[in-house]
Short mmCIF file of C-alpha atoms in Angstrom, two decimals:
data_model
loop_
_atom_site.label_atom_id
_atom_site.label_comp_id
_atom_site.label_asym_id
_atom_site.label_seq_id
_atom_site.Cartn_x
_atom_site.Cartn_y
_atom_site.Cartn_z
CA UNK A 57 -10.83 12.64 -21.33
CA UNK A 58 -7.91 14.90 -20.12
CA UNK A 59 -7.16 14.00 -16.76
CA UNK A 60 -6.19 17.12 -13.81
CA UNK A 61 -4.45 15.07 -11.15
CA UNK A 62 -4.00 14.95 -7.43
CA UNK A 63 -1.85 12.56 -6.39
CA UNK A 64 -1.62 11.34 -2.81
CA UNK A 65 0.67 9.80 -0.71
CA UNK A 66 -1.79 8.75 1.96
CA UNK A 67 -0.54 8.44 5.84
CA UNK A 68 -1.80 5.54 7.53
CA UNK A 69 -2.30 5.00 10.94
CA UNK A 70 -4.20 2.94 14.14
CA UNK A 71 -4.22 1.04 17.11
CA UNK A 72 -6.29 -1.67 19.24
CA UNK A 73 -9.48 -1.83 20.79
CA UNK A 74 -10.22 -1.85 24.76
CA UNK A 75 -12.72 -2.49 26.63
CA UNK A 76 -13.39 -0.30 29.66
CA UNK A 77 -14.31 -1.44 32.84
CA UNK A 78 -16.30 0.47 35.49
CA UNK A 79 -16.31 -0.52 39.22
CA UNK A 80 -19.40 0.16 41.56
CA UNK A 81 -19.23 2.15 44.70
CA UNK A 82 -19.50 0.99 48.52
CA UNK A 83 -23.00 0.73 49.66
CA UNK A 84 -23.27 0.90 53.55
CA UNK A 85 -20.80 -1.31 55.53
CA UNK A 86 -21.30 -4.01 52.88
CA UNK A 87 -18.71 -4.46 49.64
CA UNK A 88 -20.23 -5.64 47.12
CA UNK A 89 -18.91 -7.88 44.11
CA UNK A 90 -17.37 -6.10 41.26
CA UNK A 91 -19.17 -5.68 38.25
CA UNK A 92 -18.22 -4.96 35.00
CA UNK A 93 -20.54 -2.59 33.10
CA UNK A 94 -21.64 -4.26 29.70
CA UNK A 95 -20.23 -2.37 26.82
CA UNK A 96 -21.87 -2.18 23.49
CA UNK A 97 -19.30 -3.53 20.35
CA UNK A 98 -18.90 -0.88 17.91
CA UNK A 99 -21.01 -1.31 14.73
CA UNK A 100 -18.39 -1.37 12.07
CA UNK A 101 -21.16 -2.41 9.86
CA UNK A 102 -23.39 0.24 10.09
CA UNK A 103 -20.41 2.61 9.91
CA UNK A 104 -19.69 1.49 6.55
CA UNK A 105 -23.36 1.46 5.70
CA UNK A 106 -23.88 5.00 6.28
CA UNK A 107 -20.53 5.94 4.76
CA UNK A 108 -21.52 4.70 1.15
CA UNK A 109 -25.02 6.69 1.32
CA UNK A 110 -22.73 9.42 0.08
CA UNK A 111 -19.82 10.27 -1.92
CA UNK A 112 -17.93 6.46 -1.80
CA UNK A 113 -19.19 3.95 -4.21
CA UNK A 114 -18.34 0.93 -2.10
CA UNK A 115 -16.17 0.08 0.87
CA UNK A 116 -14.52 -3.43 2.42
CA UNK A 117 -12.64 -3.06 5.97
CA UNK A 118 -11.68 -6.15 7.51
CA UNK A 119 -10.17 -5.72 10.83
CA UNK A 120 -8.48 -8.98 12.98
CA UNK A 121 -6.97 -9.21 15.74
CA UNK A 122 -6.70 -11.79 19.39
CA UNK A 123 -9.80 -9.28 20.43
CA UNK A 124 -11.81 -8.55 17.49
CA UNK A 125 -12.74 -9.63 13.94
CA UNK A 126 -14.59 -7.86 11.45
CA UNK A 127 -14.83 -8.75 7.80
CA UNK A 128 -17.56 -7.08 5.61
CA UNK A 129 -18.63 -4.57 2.66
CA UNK A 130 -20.88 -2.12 1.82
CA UNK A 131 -22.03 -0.60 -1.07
CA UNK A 132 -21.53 -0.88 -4.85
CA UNK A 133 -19.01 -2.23 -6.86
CA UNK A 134 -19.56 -1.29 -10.36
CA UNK A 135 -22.32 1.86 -10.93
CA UNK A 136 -23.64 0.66 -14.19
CA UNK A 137 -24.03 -2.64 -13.38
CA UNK A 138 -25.90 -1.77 -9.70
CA UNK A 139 -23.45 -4.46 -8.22
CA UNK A 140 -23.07 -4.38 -4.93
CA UNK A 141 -19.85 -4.78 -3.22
CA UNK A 142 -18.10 -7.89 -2.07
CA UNK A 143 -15.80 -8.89 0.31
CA UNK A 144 -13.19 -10.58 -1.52
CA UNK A 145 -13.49 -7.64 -4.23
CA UNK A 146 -10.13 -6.97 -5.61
CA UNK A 147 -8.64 -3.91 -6.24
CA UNK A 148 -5.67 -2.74 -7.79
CA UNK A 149 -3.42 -2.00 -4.16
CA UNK A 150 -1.44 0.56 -5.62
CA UNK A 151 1.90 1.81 -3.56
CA UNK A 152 0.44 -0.71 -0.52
CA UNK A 153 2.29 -3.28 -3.20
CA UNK A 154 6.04 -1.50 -2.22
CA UNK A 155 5.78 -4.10 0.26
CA UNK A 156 6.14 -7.39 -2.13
CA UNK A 157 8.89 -5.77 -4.09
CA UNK A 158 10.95 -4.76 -0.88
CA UNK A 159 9.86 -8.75 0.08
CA UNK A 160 11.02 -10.06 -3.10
CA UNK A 161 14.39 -7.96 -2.91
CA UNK A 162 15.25 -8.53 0.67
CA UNK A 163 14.45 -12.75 -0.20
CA UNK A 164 16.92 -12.73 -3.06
CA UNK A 165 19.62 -10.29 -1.26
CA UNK A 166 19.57 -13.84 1.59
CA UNK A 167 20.11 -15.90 -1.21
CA UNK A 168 22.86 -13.65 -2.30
CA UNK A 169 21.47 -13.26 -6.14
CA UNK A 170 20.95 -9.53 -5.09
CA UNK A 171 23.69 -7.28 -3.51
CA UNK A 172 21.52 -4.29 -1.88
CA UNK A 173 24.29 -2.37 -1.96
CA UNK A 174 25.97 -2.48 -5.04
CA UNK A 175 25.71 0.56 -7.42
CA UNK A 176 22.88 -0.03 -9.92
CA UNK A 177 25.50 0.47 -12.58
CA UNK A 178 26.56 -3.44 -12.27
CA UNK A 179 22.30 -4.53 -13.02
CA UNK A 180 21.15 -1.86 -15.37
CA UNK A 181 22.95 -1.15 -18.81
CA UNK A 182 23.86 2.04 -19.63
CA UNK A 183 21.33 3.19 -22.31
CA UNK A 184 18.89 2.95 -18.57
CA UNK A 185 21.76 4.36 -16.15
CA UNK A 186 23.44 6.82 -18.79
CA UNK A 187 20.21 8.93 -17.98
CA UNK A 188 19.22 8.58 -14.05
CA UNK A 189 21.77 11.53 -12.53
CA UNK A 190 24.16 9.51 -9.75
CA UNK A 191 23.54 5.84 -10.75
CA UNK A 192 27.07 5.16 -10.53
CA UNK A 193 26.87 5.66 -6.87
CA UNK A 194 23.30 4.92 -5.75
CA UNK A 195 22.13 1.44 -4.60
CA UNK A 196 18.74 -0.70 -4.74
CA UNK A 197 18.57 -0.50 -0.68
CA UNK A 198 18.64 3.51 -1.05
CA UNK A 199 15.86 3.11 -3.78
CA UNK A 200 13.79 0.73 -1.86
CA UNK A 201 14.11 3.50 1.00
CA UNK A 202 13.64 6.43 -0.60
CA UNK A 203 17.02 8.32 -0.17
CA UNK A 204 18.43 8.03 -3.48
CA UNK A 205 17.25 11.24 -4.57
CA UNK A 206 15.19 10.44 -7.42
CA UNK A 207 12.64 12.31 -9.52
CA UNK A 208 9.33 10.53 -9.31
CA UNK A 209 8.09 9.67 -12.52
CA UNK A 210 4.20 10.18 -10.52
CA UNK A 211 4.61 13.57 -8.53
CA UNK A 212 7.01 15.22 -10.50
CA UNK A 213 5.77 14.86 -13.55
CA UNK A 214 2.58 16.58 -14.30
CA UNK A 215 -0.04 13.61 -14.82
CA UNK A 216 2.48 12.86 -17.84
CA UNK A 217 2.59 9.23 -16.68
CA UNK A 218 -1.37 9.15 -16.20
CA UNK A 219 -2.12 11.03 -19.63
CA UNK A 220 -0.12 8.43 -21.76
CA UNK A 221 -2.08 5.43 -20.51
CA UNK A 222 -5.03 7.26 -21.19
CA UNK A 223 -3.41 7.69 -24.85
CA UNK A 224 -3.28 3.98 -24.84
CA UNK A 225 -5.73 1.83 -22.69
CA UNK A 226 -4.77 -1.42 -24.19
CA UNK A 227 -1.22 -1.93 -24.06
CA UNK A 228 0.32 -3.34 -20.96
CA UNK A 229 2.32 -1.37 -18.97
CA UNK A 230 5.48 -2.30 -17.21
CA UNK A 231 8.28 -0.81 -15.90
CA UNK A 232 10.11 0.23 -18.96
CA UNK A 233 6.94 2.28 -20.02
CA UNK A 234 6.91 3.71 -16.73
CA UNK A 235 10.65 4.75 -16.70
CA UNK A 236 10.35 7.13 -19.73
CA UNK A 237 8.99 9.68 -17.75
CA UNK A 238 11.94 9.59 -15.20
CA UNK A 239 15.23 9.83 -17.67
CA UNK A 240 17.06 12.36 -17.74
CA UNK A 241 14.94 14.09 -15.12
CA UNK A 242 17.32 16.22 -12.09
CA UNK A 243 17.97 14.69 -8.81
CA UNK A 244 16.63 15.88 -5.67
CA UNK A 245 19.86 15.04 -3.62
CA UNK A 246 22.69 12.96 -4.17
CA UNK A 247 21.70 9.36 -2.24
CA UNK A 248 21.91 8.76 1.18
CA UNK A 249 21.76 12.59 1.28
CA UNK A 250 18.33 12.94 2.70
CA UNK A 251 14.76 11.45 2.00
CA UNK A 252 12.19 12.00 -0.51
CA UNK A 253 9.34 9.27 -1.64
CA UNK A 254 9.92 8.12 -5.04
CA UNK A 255 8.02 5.35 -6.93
CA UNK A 256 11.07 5.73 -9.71
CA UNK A 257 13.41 3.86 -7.12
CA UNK A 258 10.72 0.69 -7.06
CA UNK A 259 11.06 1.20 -11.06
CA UNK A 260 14.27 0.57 -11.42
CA UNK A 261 14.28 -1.76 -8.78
CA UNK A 262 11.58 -4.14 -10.69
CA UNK A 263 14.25 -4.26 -13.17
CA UNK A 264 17.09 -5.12 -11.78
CA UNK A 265 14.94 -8.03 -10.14
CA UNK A 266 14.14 -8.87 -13.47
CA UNK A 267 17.92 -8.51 -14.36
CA UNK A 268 18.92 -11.47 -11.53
CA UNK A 269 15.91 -13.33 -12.21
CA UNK A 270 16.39 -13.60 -16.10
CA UNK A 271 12.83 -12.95 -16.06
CA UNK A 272 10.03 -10.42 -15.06
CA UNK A 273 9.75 -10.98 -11.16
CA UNK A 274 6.06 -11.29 -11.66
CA UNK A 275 7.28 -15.10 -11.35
CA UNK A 276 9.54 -15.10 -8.65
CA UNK A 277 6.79 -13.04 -6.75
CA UNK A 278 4.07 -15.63 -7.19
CA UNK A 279 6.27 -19.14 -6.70
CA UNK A 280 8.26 -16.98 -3.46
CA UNK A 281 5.77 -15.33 -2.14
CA UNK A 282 2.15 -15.32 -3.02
CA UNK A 283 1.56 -18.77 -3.06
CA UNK A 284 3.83 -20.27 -0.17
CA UNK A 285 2.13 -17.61 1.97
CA UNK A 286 -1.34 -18.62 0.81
CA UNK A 287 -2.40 -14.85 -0.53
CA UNK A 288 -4.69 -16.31 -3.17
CA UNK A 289 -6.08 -13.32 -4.33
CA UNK A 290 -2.92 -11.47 -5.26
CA UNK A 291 -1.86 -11.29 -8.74
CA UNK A 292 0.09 -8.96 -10.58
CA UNK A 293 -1.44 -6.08 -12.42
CA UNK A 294 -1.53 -6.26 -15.77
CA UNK A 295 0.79 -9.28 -16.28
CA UNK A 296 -1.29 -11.67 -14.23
CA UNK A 297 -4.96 -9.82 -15.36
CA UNK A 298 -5.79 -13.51 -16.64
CA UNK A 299 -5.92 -15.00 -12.86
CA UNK A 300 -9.28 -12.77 -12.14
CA UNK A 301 -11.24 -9.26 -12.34
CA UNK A 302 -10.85 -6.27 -10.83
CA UNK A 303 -13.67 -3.93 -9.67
CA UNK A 304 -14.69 -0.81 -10.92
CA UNK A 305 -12.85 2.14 -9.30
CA UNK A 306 -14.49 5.72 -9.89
CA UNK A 307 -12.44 9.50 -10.71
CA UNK A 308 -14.24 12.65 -11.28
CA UNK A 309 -13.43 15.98 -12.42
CA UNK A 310 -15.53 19.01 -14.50
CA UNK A 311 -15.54 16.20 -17.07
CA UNK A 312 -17.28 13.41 -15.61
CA UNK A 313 -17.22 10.55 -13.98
CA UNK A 314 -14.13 7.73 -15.58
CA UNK A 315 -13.85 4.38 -14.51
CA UNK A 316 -10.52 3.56 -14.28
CA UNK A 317 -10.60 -0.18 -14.42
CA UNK A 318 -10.31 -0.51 -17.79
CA UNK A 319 -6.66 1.15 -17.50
CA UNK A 320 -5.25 -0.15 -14.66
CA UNK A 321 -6.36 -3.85 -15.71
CA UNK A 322 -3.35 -3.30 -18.15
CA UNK A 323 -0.68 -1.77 -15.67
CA UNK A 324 2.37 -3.77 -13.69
CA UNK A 325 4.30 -1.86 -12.00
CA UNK A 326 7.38 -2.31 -9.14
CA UNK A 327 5.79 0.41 -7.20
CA UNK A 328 1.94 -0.82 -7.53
CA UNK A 329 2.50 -3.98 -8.26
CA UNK A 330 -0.69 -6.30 -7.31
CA UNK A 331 -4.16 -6.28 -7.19
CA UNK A 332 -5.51 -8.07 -4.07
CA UNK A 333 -8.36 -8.11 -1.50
CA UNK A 334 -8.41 -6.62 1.95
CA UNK A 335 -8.01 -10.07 3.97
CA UNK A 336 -4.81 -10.80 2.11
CA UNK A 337 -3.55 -7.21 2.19
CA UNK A 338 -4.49 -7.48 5.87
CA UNK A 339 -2.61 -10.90 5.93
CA UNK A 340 0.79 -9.95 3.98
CA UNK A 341 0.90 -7.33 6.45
CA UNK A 342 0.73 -9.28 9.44
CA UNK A 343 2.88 -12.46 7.92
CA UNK A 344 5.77 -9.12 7.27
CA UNK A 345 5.87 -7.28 10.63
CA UNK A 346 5.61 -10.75 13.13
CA UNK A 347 7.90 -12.64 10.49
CA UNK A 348 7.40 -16.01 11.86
CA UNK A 349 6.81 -17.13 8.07
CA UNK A 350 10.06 -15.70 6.58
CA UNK A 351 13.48 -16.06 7.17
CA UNK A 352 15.50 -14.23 10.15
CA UNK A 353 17.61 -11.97 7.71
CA UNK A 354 14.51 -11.26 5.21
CA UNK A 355 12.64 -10.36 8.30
CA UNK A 356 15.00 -8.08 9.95
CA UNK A 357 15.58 -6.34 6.30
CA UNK A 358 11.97 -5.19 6.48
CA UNK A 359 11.74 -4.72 10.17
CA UNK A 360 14.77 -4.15 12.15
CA UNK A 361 14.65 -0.88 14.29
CA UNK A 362 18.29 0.09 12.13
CA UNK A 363 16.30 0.06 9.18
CA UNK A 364 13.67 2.44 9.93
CA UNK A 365 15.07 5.90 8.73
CA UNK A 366 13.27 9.15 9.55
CA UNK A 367 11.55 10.94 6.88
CA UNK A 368 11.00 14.19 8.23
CA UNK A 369 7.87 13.99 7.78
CA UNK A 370 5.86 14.43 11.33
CA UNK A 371 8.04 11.39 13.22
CA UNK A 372 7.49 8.92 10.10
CA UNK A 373 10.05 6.31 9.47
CA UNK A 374 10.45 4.45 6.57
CA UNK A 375 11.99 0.92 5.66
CA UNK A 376 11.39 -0.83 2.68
CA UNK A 377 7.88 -1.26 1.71
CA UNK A 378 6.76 0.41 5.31
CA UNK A 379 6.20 3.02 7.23
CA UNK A 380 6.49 3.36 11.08
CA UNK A 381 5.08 5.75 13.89
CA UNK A 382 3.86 6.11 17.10
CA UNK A 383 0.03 7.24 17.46
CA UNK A 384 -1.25 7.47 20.72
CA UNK A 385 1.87 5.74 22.57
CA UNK A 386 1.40 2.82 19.77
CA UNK A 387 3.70 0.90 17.36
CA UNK A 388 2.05 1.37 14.09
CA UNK A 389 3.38 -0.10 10.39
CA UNK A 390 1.79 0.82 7.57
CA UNK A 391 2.05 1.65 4.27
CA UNK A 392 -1.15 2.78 2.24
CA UNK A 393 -2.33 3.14 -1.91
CA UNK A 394 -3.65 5.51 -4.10
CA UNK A 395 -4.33 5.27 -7.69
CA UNK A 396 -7.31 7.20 -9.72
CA UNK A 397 -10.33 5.29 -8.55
CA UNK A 398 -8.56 3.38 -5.48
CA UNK A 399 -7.90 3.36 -2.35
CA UNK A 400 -5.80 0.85 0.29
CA UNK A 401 -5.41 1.59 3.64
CA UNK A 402 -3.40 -1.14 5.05
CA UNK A 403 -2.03 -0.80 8.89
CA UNK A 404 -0.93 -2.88 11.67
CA UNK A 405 -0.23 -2.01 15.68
CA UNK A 406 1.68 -3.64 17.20
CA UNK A 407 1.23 -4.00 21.15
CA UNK A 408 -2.13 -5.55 19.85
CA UNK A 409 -1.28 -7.63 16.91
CA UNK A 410 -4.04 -6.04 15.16
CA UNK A 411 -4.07 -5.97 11.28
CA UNK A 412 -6.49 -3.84 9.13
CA UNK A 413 -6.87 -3.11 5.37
CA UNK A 414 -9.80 -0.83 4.03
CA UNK A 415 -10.43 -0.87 -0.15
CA UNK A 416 -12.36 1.77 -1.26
CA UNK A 417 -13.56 2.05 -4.91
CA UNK A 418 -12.98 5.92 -5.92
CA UNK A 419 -10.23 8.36 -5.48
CA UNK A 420 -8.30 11.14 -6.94
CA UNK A 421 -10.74 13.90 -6.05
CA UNK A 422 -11.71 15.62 -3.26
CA UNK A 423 -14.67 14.89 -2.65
CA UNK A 424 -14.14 10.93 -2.34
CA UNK A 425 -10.87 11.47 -0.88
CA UNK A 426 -12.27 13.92 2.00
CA UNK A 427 -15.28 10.92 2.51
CA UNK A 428 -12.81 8.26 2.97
CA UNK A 429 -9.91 9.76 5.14
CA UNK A 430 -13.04 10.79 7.15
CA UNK A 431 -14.07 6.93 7.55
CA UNK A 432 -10.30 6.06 7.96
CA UNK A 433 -10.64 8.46 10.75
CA UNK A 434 -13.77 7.14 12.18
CA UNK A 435 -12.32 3.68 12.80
CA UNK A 436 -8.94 5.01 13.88
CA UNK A 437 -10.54 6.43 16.85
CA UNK A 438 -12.77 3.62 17.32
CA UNK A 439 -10.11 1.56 17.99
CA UNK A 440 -8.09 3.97 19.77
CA UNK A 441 -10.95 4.39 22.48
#
């Protein structure tokens, strides 16, 4: 099936709930009490109800928060096997992932096994480095933030990266496959010379970790993160397909309907690199931006205002891993996924402490795409109310 290709680098956003209160009026010479008009709780369920009677297969949003928690699914998980949709459904996360690799990275730079800013030249040998234009002079922190200048081996390349795992379904693919389609491929800018998203920087960077680790960091990122931080449900695509399913995700175009899970069961990749639920999406997220569970410097790698760089890009900033903005005088973090078949929305405001992660099981075309930005909209201004 030959594959035309719209890749997305989806914007996240939201904010927190309130509750709106309504005094009465005088009556006479008499005050009477205050009283708080009754408001009726949003139905999140039947939102998400309604939303798969049309174009999206199946849908899980879980939502927490000090004032609200909501944890539930809708629709179906796999069309030829009329299965609905579960709540601890897994999907693969796509560029949502950045966030463990920028983790893993910052956790390793503490321990001083990882100099951020080093040129990439002392990690990578130089049959790799020979053919990325500036390596000599660009460093993993300017890859794990986007201003190294890189091609991207996704956007800029035509579907090339897309139609060669179609070639071969049953190999797994890691980060040297994905690689080929960035050498010898011209820079944007020299690094540190502006900003331009590139999943070729989390590429190289997933193997240089794999250059300090003496092993694929598929390891390091279950025994360091995953499991001390209790996110049972992440695994690593591909490498780690043996620790549980994933569920069917759903592309069209003039050919037909694909589903993509039988190719992205056999993909790990730096930039995409787990397959996960929406509570522990929801949870990493959280766990990253309040820090309380890491380690002052890892914390302040990922978070610290310094970090944040603008983008250019309608008042986004980017760290490592994450995204920041203000939306409706709000602290937002976020950083989203989108693979053929998939979608993560993953987002977290700050004044309220509120986490959120949405999985949806299609993408890639526009009709999907239009029905779930439209549901991702829906909720954002629920919760902006």
């Amino acid at each position: 099936m030959k594959l035309k290709l719209k890749l997305l680098l989806p914007t996240l956003t939201t904010c927190f709930l309130s509750l709106a209160l309504t005094a009465c009026g005088s009556n006479g010479n008499k005050t009477p009490d205050p009283q708080i008009e009754p408001t009726t709780p949003f139905d999140y369920q039947a939102l998400i109800e309604n939303v798969v009677l049309g174009e999206l297969p199946g849908v899980v949003l879980y939502i927490d928060s000090p004032q609200l928690h909501f944890y539930s699914a809708a629709g179906i998980a796999d069309q030829e096997e009329n299965t609905p949709m579960q709540i601890d459904a897994r999907i693969p996360n796509g560029s949502a992932g950045k966030k463990l690799t920028a983790l893993l990275a910052g956790m390793l730079a503490q321990e001083q096994r990882l100099d951020l800013d080093k040129p990439i030249t002392e990690y990578l040998a130089s049959d790799i480095t020979d053919h990325i234009p500036n390596a000599s002079i660009m460093t993993t922190r300017q890859m794990l933030q986007h201003t190294a200048g890189l091609f991207d081996y996704l956007n800029d390349s035509g579907g090339a990266f897309y139609d060669a795992v179609i070639a071969d379904p049953d190999s797994i693919k890691t980060d040297e496959f994905a690689l080929q389609f960035a050498l010898d491929k011209p820079a944007h800018f020299s690094p540190s010379q502006g900003w331009r998203y590139s999943n070729t920087g989390y590429i190289l960077s997933g193997l240089i970790l794999d250059k300090v680790l003496g092993a694929h960091h598929s390891g390091a990122m279950r025994s360091m993160i995953i499991e001390p931080l209790g996110l049972a449900s992440l695994s690593y695509g591909g490498i780690e397909q043996n620790l549980g399913s994933i569920t069917s995700g759903y592309f069209k175009n003039e050919d037909g309907v694909l589903n993509t899970r039988p190719f992205y069961q056999n993909i790990g990749v730096a930039d995409a690199p787990v397959v996960g639920n929406a509570k522990d999406m929801a949870d990493l997220l959280k766990i990253i931006v309040e820090g309380a569970l890491l380690s002052e410097p890892t914390h302040q790698f990922l978070m610290a205002d310094d970090h944040f760089i603008p983008t250019g890009i309608n008042g986004l900033q980017y760290s490592a891993g994450l995204f920041k903005e203000m939306i409706n005088g709000k602290h937002v973090i976020h950083h989203g996924g989108s693979e053929l078949g998939y979608a993560t929305y993953n987002f977290y405001v700050v004044e309220s402490k509120t986490t959120v992660a949405m999985l949806v099981n299609c993408n890639g075309y526009k009709a999907c795409d239009d029905a779930h930005d439209a549901l991702y909209q829906k909720v954002v201004n629920e919760l902006t109310k």
